[in-house]
């Protein structure tokens, strides 16, 4: 069945992680995403390894990192030298055949190629042009490069991540990149809806820092209402107790009591129902105010039995618990496997199916599809130029000889 974005074409000028993960979602939903890369070397993240994909003989493919493959399936790669006048002209011709231009160049960088929104909006009034930068196109930091670690630090998330006594700690994946990409897609889909009604395209000025500030959510709001900057809590929660890792007789597990009913159910299961009647612990507000005493009381109980006892027993009385899984444990989890969160796609460079993390969208009528693996550099140059610009092999070969593609 065709994807919900079939018929939408994206001219993808993004690199590294934030933009590519966003355009991969659009591609999974059926959009034709044309990834434009530098001839020969391509996206910088192609070389971010090891690990790299390996061919059937076990040889590493040094321009096909696993990192690159994580964010670029279902796309077609066109190699194009935008530093040449002919490359810029080809780009403009291809953009005219696209619905969306998605780029993550530094603020103002595409203007020198004649490919900024201001350069294009007059001749392409229906174009949706998404710019993803570190700090946005306005403000004192606009000229700066912005990468995930810089944004996590600037946007405050590192100050509330990890143990309280530890040095500044980032989230384990590029979460500022990923979240900005998701916000970009929300904006793009809204812009498509607006264009459907009016015919008008528009410019999306998306910033890693803006989105990082937006997803501070309750911790950011706590500061705005109290004037006090939150601190790191490790696995604990600023507003809910008990809600953290607890010790058992053979390891640690997560106990996430979110309601007073759940706390009473925990106390009953643990064989000490009177704990839930203690005035200090009866309601969450008091448990937060008496955090240390509550955590100590719960820990004294959890230490008496094994992780298995709590992990198997507490869900039966409606209390959320979890093991602290490694990533390997997570992929081996029966729930993750039941939800088909790993797919295999035959890869043109390796000659065998390669594993990919699946798209989490579960849609009854138009589910994501896995049509292609991440492409090799310029793998679809001839195909795309023929399809969009009606160029024959001789014309493409001439461009290749001139260093344009």
PDB file of N, CA, C and O in Angstrom, residues 246-303:
ATOM      1  N   UNK A 246      16.103   1.051  42.773  1.00  0.00           N
ATOM      2  CA  UNK A 246      16.160   0.571  44.151  1.00  0.00           C
ATOM      3  C   UNK A 246      16.972  -0.723  44.216  1.00  0.00           C
ATOM      4  O   UNK A 246      17.013  -1.493  43.251  1.00  0.00           O
ATOM      5  N   UNK A 247      17.582  -0.970  45.383  1.00  0.00           N
ATOM      6  CA  UNK A 247      18.379  -2.199  45.530  1.00  0.00           C
ATOM      7  C   UNK A 247      17.500  -3.394  45.861  1.00  0.00           C
ATOM      8  O   UNK A 247      16.491  -3.278  46.565  1.00  0.00           O
ATOM      9  N   UNK A 248      17.881  -4.551  45.311  1.00  0.00           N
ATOM     10  CA  UNK A 248      17.290  -5.809  45.747  1.00  0.00           C
ATOM     11  C   UNK A 248      18.416  -6.644  46.357  1.00  0.00           C
ATOM     12  O   UNK A 248      19.547  -6.176  46.491  1.00  0.00           O
ATOM     13  N   UNK A 249      18.132  -7.881  46.683  1.00  0.00           N
ATOM     14  CA  UNK A 249      19.176  -8.729  47.270  1.00  0.00           C
ATOM     15  C   UNK A 249      20.215  -9.162  46.251  1.00  0.00           C
ATOM     16  O   UNK A 249      21.296  -9.629  46.623  1.00  0.00           O
ATOM     17  N   UNK A 250      19.923  -8.977  44.945  1.00  0.00           N
ATOM     18  CA  UNK A 250      20.882  -9.420  43.928  1.00  0.00           C
ATOM     19  C   UNK A 250      21.070  -8.411  42.794  1.00  0.00           C
ATOM     20  O   UNK A 250      21.479  -8.782  41.702  1.00  0.00           O
ATOM     21  N   UNK A 251      20.788  -7.158  43.025  1.00  0.00           N
ATOM     22  CA  UNK A 251      20.988  -6.145  41.993  1.00  0.00           C
ATOM     23  C   UNK A 251      20.036  -4.978  42.175  1.00  0.00           C
ATOM     24  O   UNK A 251      19.413  -4.831  43.231  1.00  0.00           O
ATOM     25  N   UNK A 252      19.924  -4.162  41.133  1.00  0.00           N
ATOM     26  CA  UNK A 252      19.058  -2.988  41.208  1.00  0.00           C
ATOM     27  C   UNK A 252      17.991  -3.071  40.126  1.00  0.00           C
ATOM     28  O   UNK A 252      18.204  -3.634  39.051  1.00  0.00           O
ATOM     29  N   UNK A 253      16.855  -2.490  40.411  1.00  0.00           N
ATOM     30  CA  UNK A 253      15.749  -2.453  39.467  1.00  0.00           C
ATOM     31  C   UNK A 253      15.041  -1.106  39.622  1.00  0.00           C
ATOM     32  O   UNK A 253      15.268  -0.369  40.588  1.00  0.00           O
ATOM     33  N   UNK A 254      14.202  -0.786  38.641  1.00  0.00           N
ATOM     34  CA  UNK A 254      13.458   0.473  38.653  1.00  0.00           C
ATOM     35  C   UNK A 254      12.078   0.251  39.270  1.00  0.00           C
ATOM     36  O   UNK A 254      11.336  -0.647  38.851  1.00  0.00           O
ATOM     37  N   UNK A 255      11.758   1.091  40.243  1.00  0.00           N
ATOM     38  CA  UNK A 255      10.418   1.138  40.830  1.00  0.00           C
ATOM     39  C   UNK A 255       9.869   2.529  40.537  1.00  0.00           C
ATOM     40  O   UNK A 255      10.472   3.529  40.927  1.00  0.00           O
ATOM     41  N   UNK A 256       8.744   2.591  39.825  1.00  0.00           N
ATOM     42  CA  UNK A 256       8.211   3.876  39.369  1.00  0.00           C
ATOM     43  C   UNK A 256       6.783   4.059  39.870  1.00  0.00           C
ATOM     44  O   UNK A 256       5.814   3.868  39.131  1.00  0.00           O
ATOM     45  N   UNK A 257       6.642   4.432  41.138  1.00  0.00           N
ATOM     46  CA  UNK A 257       5.332   4.644  41.751  1.00  0.00           C
ATOM     47  C   UNK A 257       4.829   6.035  41.382  1.00  0.00           C
ATOM     48  O   UNK A 257       5.394   7.040  41.815  1.00  0.00           O
ATOM     49  N   UNK A 258       3.798   6.100  40.563  1.00  0.00           N
ATOM     50  CA  UNK A 258       3.313   7.387  40.068  1.00  0.00           C
ATOM     51  C   UNK A 258       2.045   7.874  40.766  1.00  0.00           C
ATOM     52  O   UNK A 258       1.675   9.033  40.622  1.00  0.00           O
ATOM     53  N   UNK A 259       1.375   6.994  41.539  1.00  0.00           N
ATOM     54  CA  UNK A 259       0.118   7.382  42.189  1.00  0.00           C
ATOM     55  C   UNK A 259       0.105   6.865  43.626  1.00  0.00           C
ATOM     56  O   UNK A 259       0.839   5.933  43.989  1.00  0.00           O
ATOM     57  N   UNK A 260      -0.774   7.438  44.419  1.00  0.00           N
ATOM     58  CA  UNK A 260      -0.927   6.978  45.801  1.00  0.00           C
ATOM     59  C   UNK A 260      -1.453   5.542  45.838  1.00  0.00           C
ATOM     60  O   UNK A 260      -1.066   4.756  46.716  1.00  0.00           O
ATOM     61  N   UNK A 261      -2.344   5.188  44.911  1.00  0.00           N
ATOM     62  CA  UNK A 261      -2.849   3.815  44.857  1.00  0.00           C
ATOM     63  C   UNK A 261      -1.714   2.832  44.617  1.00  0.00           C
ATOM     64  O   UNK A 261      -1.650   1.759  45.217  1.00  0.00           O
ATOM     65  N   UNK A 262      -0.790   3.206  43.706  1.00  0.00           N
ATOM     66  CA  UNK A 262       0.337   2.327  43.423  1.00  0.00           C
ATOM     67  C   UNK A 262       1.241   2.173  44.648  1.00  0.00           C
ATOM     68  O   UNK A 262       1.777   1.089  44.899  1.00  0.00           O
ATOM     69  N   UNK A 263       1.410   3.258  45.420  1.00  0.00           N
ATOM     70  CA  UNK A 263       2.243   3.140  46.609  1.00  0.00           C
ATOM     71  C   UNK A 263       1.599   2.185  47.618  1.00  0.00           C
ATOM     72  O   UNK A 263       2.277   1.349  48.234  1.00  0.00           O
ATOM     73  N   UNK A 264       0.301   2.285  47.781  1.00  0.00           N
ATOM     74  CA  UNK A 264      -0.395   1.372  48.695  1.00  0.00           C
ATOM     75  C   UNK A 264      -0.287  -0.068  48.204  1.00  0.00           C
ATOM     76  O   UNK A 264      -0.099  -1.003  49.008  1.00  0.00           O
ATOM     77  N   UNK A 265      -0.365  -0.273  46.883  1.00  0.00           N
ATOM     78  CA  UNK A 265      -0.248  -1.621  46.329  1.00  0.00           C
ATOM     79  C   UNK A 265       1.160  -2.171  46.543  1.00  0.00           C
ATOM     80  O   UNK A 265       1.335  -3.361  46.848  1.00  0.00           O
ATOM     81  N   UNK A 266       2.166  -1.297  46.367  1.00  0.00           N
ATOM     82  CA  UNK A 266       3.542  -1.733  46.639  1.00  0.00           C
ATOM     83  C   UNK A 266       3.692  -2.162  48.095  1.00  0.00           C
ATOM     84  O   UNK A 266       4.252  -3.224  48.399  1.00  0.00           O
ATOM     85  N   UNK A 267       3.217  -1.328  49.024  1.00  0.00           N
ATOM     86  CA  UNK A 267       3.358  -1.624  50.445  1.00  0.00           C
ATOM     87  C   UNK A 267       2.662  -2.942  50.798  1.00  0.00           C
ATOM     88  O   UNK A 267       3.191  -3.761  51.557  1.00  0.00           O
ATOM     89  N   UNK A 268       1.486  -3.155  50.242  1.00  0.00           N
ATOM     90  CA  UNK A 268       0.748  -4.400  50.489  1.00  0.00           C
ATOM     91  C   UNK A 268       1.529  -5.596  49.968  1.00  0.00           C
ATOM     92  O   UNK A 268       1.687  -6.616  50.665  1.00  0.00           O
ATOM     93  N   UNK A 269       2.040  -5.501  48.726  1.00  0.00           N
ATOM     94  CA  UNK A 269       2.796  -6.596  48.132  1.00  0.00           C
ATOM     95  C   UNK A 269       4.070  -6.874  48.918  1.00  0.00           C
ATOM     96  O   UNK A 269       4.491  -8.034  49.051  1.00  0.00           O
ATOM     97  N   UNK A 270       4.687  -5.809  49.440  1.00  0.00           N
ATOM     98  CA  UNK A 270       5.940  -5.952  50.194  1.00  0.00           C
ATOM     99  C   UNK A 270       5.713  -6.478  51.606  1.00  0.00           C
ATOM    100  O   UNK A 270       6.683  -6.709  52.348  1.00  0.00           O
ATOM    101  N   UNK A 271       4.461  -6.661  51.992  1.00  0.00           N
ATOM    102  CA  UNK A 271       4.160  -7.202  53.308  1.00  0.00           C
ATOM    103  C   UNK A 271       4.156  -6.181  54.423  1.00  0.00           C
ATOM    104  O   UNK A 271       4.182  -6.536  55.600  1.00  0.00           O
ATOM    105  N   UNK A 272       4.088  -4.903  54.065  1.00  0.00           N
ATOM    106  CA  UNK A 272       4.059  -3.852  55.084  1.00  0.00           C
ATOM    107  C   UNK A 272       3.023  -2.805  54.697  1.00  0.00           C
ATOM    108  O   UNK A 272       3.347  -1.652  54.415  1.00  0.00           O
ATOM    109  N   UNK A 273       1.725  -3.162  54.706  1.00  0.00           N
ATOM    110  CA  UNK A 273       0.682  -2.233  54.247  1.00  0.00           C
ATOM    111  C   UNK A 273       0.604  -0.975  55.092  1.00  0.00           C
ATOM    112  O   UNK A 273       0.161   0.068  54.597  1.00  0.00           O
ATOM    113  N   UNK A 274       1.049  -1.031  56.331  1.00  0.00           N
ATOM    114  CA  UNK A 274       0.988   0.146  57.196  1.00  0.00           C
ATOM    115  C   UNK A 274       1.899   1.271  56.700  1.00  0.00           C
ATOM    116  O   UNK A 274       1.703   2.434  57.069  1.00  0.00           O
ATOM    117  N   UNK A 275       2.881   0.933  55.848  1.00  0.00           N
ATOM    118  CA  UNK A 275       3.771   1.977  55.320  1.00  0.00           C
ATOM    119  C   UNK A 275       2.970   3.037  54.567  1.00  0.00           C
ATOM    120  O   UNK A 275       3.268   4.234  54.643  1.00  0.00           O
ATOM    121  N   UNK A 276       1.929   2.610  53.847  1.00  0.00           N
ATOM    122  CA  UNK A 276       1.120   3.548  53.067  1.00  0.00           C
ATOM    123  C   UNK A 276       0.211   4.395  53.940  1.00  0.00           C
ATOM    124  O   UNK A 276      -0.367   5.382  53.455  1.00  0.00           O
ATOM    125  N   UNK A 277       0.066   4.045  55.209  1.00  0.00           N
ATOM    126  CA  UNK A 277      -0.763   4.822  56.124  1.00  0.00           C
ATOM    127  C   UNK A 277       0.048   5.812  56.942  1.00  0.00           C
ATOM    128  O   UNK A 277      -0.519   6.651  57.650  1.00  0.00           O
ATOM    129  N   UNK A 278       1.360   5.721  56.854  1.00  0.00           N
ATOM    130  CA  UNK A 278       2.224   6.679  57.551  1.00  0.00           C
ATOM    131  C   UNK A 278       1.911   8.080  57.021  1.00  0.00           C
ATOM    132  O   UNK A 278       1.912   8.302  55.803  1.00  0.00           O
ATOM    133  N   UNK A 279       1.620   9.058  57.891  1.00  0.00           N
ATOM    134  CA  UNK A 279       1.271  10.404  57.420  1.00  0.00           C
ATOM    135  C   UNK A 279       2.326  11.017  56.505  1.00  0.00           C
ATOM    136  O   UNK A 279       2.003  11.850  55.655  1.00  0.00           O
ATOM    137  N   UNK A 280       3.571  10.610  56.684  1.00  0.00           N
ATOM    138  CA  UNK A 280       4.646  11.154  55.833  1.00  0.00           C
ATOM    139  C   UNK A 280       4.583  10.603  54.416  1.00  0.00           C
ATOM    140  O   UNK A 280       5.150  11.210  53.482  1.00  0.00           O
ATOM    141  N   UNK A 281       3.911   9.465  54.227  1.00  0.00           N
ATOM    142  CA  UNK A 281       3.982   8.769  52.946  1.00  0.00           C
ATOM    143  C   UNK A 281       2.618   8.544  52.291  1.00  0.00           C
ATOM    144  O   UNK A 281       2.544   7.997  51.193  1.00  0.00           O
ATOM    145  N   UNK A 282       1.533   8.989  52.925  1.00  0.00           N
ATOM    146  CA  UNK A 282       0.194   8.643  52.443  1.00  0.00           C
ATOM    147  C   UNK A 282      -0.083   9.225  51.051  1.00  0.00           C
ATOM    148  O   UNK A 282      -0.711   8.585  50.221  1.00  0.00           O
ATOM    149  N   UNK A 283       0.374  10.452  50.804  1.00  0.00           N
ATOM    150  CA  UNK A 283       0.165  11.086  49.494  1.00  0.00           C
ATOM    151  C   UNK A 283       1.512  11.530  48.933  1.00  0.00           C
ATOM    152  O   UNK A 283       2.477  11.740  49.678  1.00  0.00           O
ATOM    153  N   UNK A 284       1.552  11.682  47.615  1.00  0.00           N
ATOM    154  CA  UNK A 284       2.831  11.971  46.956  1.00  0.00           C
ATOM    155  C   UNK A 284       3.458  13.263  47.464  1.00  0.00           C
ATOM    156  O   UNK A 284       4.687  13.348  47.641  1.00  0.00           O
ATOM    157  N   UNK A 285       2.660  14.292  47.683  1.00  0.00           N
ATOM    158  CA  UNK A 285       3.217  15.553  48.167  1.00  0.00           C
ATOM    159  C   UNK A 285       4.054  15.337  49.427  1.00  0.00           C
ATOM    160  O   UNK A 285       5.158  15.877  49.560  1.00  0.00           O
ATOM    161  N   UNK A 286       3.542  14.521  50.357  1.00  0.00           N
ATOM    162  CA  UNK A 286       4.276  14.264  51.599  1.00  0.00           C
ATOM    163  C   UNK A 286       5.473  13.351  51.353  1.00  0.00           C
ATOM    164  O   UNK A 286       6.523  13.507  51.981  1.00  0.00           O
ATOM    165  N   UNK A 287       5.329  12.416  50.428  1.00  0.00           N
ATOM    166  CA  UNK A 287       6.483  11.559  50.115  1.00  0.00           C
ATOM    167  C   UNK A 287       7.619  12.377  49.528  1.00  0.00           C
ATOM    168  O   UNK A 287       8.798  12.122  49.816  1.00  0.00           O
ATOM    169  N   UNK A 288       7.299  13.369  48.704  1.00  0.00           N
ATOM    170  CA  UNK A 288       8.348  14.243  48.165  1.00  0.00           C
ATOM    171  C   UNK A 288       8.986  15.059  49.286  1.00  0.00           C
ATOM    172  O   UNK A 288      10.215  15.209  49.352  1.00  0.00           O
ATOM    173  N   UNK A 289       8.168  15.587  50.181  1.00  0.00           N
ATOM    174  CA  UNK A 289       8.706  16.390  51.286  1.00  0.00           C
ATOM    175  C   UNK A 289       9.548  15.540  52.245  1.00  0.00           C
ATOM    176  O   UNK A 289      10.461  16.061  52.888  1.00  0.00           O
ATOM    177  N   UNK A 290       9.247  14.249  52.333  1.00  0.00           N
ATOM    178  CA  UNK A 290      10.002  13.334  53.200  1.00  0.00           C
ATOM    179  C   UNK A 290      10.736  12.302  52.345  1.00  0.00           C
ATOM    180  O   UNK A 290      10.779  11.114  52.670  1.00  0.00           O
ATOM    181  N   UNK A 291      11.329  12.771  51.250  1.00  0.00           N
ATOM    182  CA  UNK A 291      11.979  11.905  50.262  1.00  0.00           C
ATOM    183  C   UNK A 291      12.962  10.925  50.921  1.00  0.00           C
ATOM    184  O   UNK A 291      12.913   9.720  50.687  1.00  0.00           O
ATOM    185  N   UNK A 292      13.918  11.432  51.694  1.00  0.00           N
ATOM    186  CA  UNK A 292      14.969  10.567  52.239  1.00  0.00           C
ATOM    187  C   UNK A 292      14.385   9.459  53.104  1.00  0.00           C
ATOM    188  O   UNK A 292      14.803   8.292  53.005  1.00  0.00           O
ATOM    189  N   UNK A 293      13.404   9.803  53.941  1.00  0.00           N
ATOM    190  CA  UNK A 293      12.810   8.792  54.811  1.00  0.00           C
ATOM    191  C   UNK A 293      12.031   7.758  54.003  1.00  0.00           C
ATOM    192  O   UNK A 293      12.086   6.547  54.300  1.00  0.00           O
ATOM    193  N   UNK A 294      11.329   8.210  52.971  1.00  0.00           N
ATOM    194  CA  UNK A 294      10.550   7.287  52.153  1.00  0.00           C
ATOM    195  C   UNK A 294      11.457   6.352  51.367  1.00  0.00           C
ATOM    196  O   UNK A 294      11.231   5.138  51.331  1.00  0.00           O
ATOM    197  N   UNK A 295      12.494   6.896  50.760  1.00  0.00           N
ATOM    198  CA  UNK A 295      13.424   6.067  49.989  1.00  0.00           C
ATOM    199  C   UNK A 295      14.105   5.047  50.901  1.00  0.00           C
ATOM    200  O   UNK A 295      14.286   3.877  50.533  1.00  0.00           O
ATOM    201  N   UNK A 296      14.477   5.480  52.094  1.00  0.00           N
ATOM    202  CA  UNK A 296      15.107   4.546  53.029  1.00  0.00           C
ATOM    203  C   UNK A 296      14.160   3.430  53.425  1.00  0.00           C
ATOM    204  O   UNK A 296      14.547   2.250  53.492  1.00  0.00           O
ATOM    205  N   UNK A 297      12.899   3.756  53.678  1.00  0.00           N
ATOM    206  CA  UNK A 297      11.927   2.742  54.072  1.00  0.00           C
ATOM    207  C   UNK A 297      11.666   1.756  52.944  1.00  0.00           C
ATOM    208  O   UNK A 297      11.573   0.534  53.164  1.00  0.00           O
ATOM    209  N   UNK A 298      11.533   2.266  51.720  1.00  0.00           N
ATOM    210  CA  UNK A 298      11.296   1.386  50.576  1.00  0.00           C
ATOM    211  C   UNK A 298      12.528   0.518  50.312  1.00  0.00           C
ATOM    212  O   UNK A 298      12.407  -0.691  50.055  1.00  0.00           O
ATOM    213  N   UNK A 299      13.706   1.098  50.408  1.00  0.00           N
ATOM    214  CA  UNK A 299      14.937   0.332  50.171  1.00  0.00           C
ATOM    215  C   UNK A 299      15.084  -0.812  51.161  1.00  0.00           C
ATOM    216  O   UNK A 299      15.533  -1.913  50.806  1.00  0.00           O
ATOM    217  N   UNK A 300      14.710  -0.569  52.410  1.00  0.00           N
ATOM    218  CA  UNK A 300      14.789  -1.628  53.419  1.00  0.00           C
ATOM    219  C   UNK A 300      13.916  -2.820  53.040  1.00  0.00           C
ATOM    220  O   UNK A 300      14.267  -3.978  53.316  1.00  0.00           O
ATOM    221  N   UNK A 301      12.800  -2.559  52.385  1.00  0.00           N
ATOM    222  CA  UNK A 301      11.918  -3.636  51.942  1.00  0.00           C
ATOM    223  C   UNK A 301      12.443  -4.322  50.679  1.00  0.00           C
ATOM    224  O   UNK A 301      12.462  -5.555  50.591  1.00  0.00           O
ATOM    225  N   UNK A 302      12.866  -3.524  49.681  1.00  0.00           N
ATOM    226  CA  UNK A 302      13.290  -4.126  48.414  1.00  0.00           C
ATOM    227  C   UNK A 302      14.549  -4.972  48.583  1.00  0.00           C
ATOM    228  O   UNK A 302      14.750  -5.946  47.848  1.00  0.00           O
ATOM    229  N   UNK A 303      15.404  -4.632  49.555  1.00  0.00           N
ATOM    230  CA  UNK A 303      16.627  -5.397  49.791  1.00  0.00           C
ATOM    231  C   UNK A 303      16.352  -6.817  50.269  1.00  0.00           C
ATOM    232  O   UNK A 303      17.234  -7.686  50.193  1.00  0.00           O
TER     233      UNK A 303
END
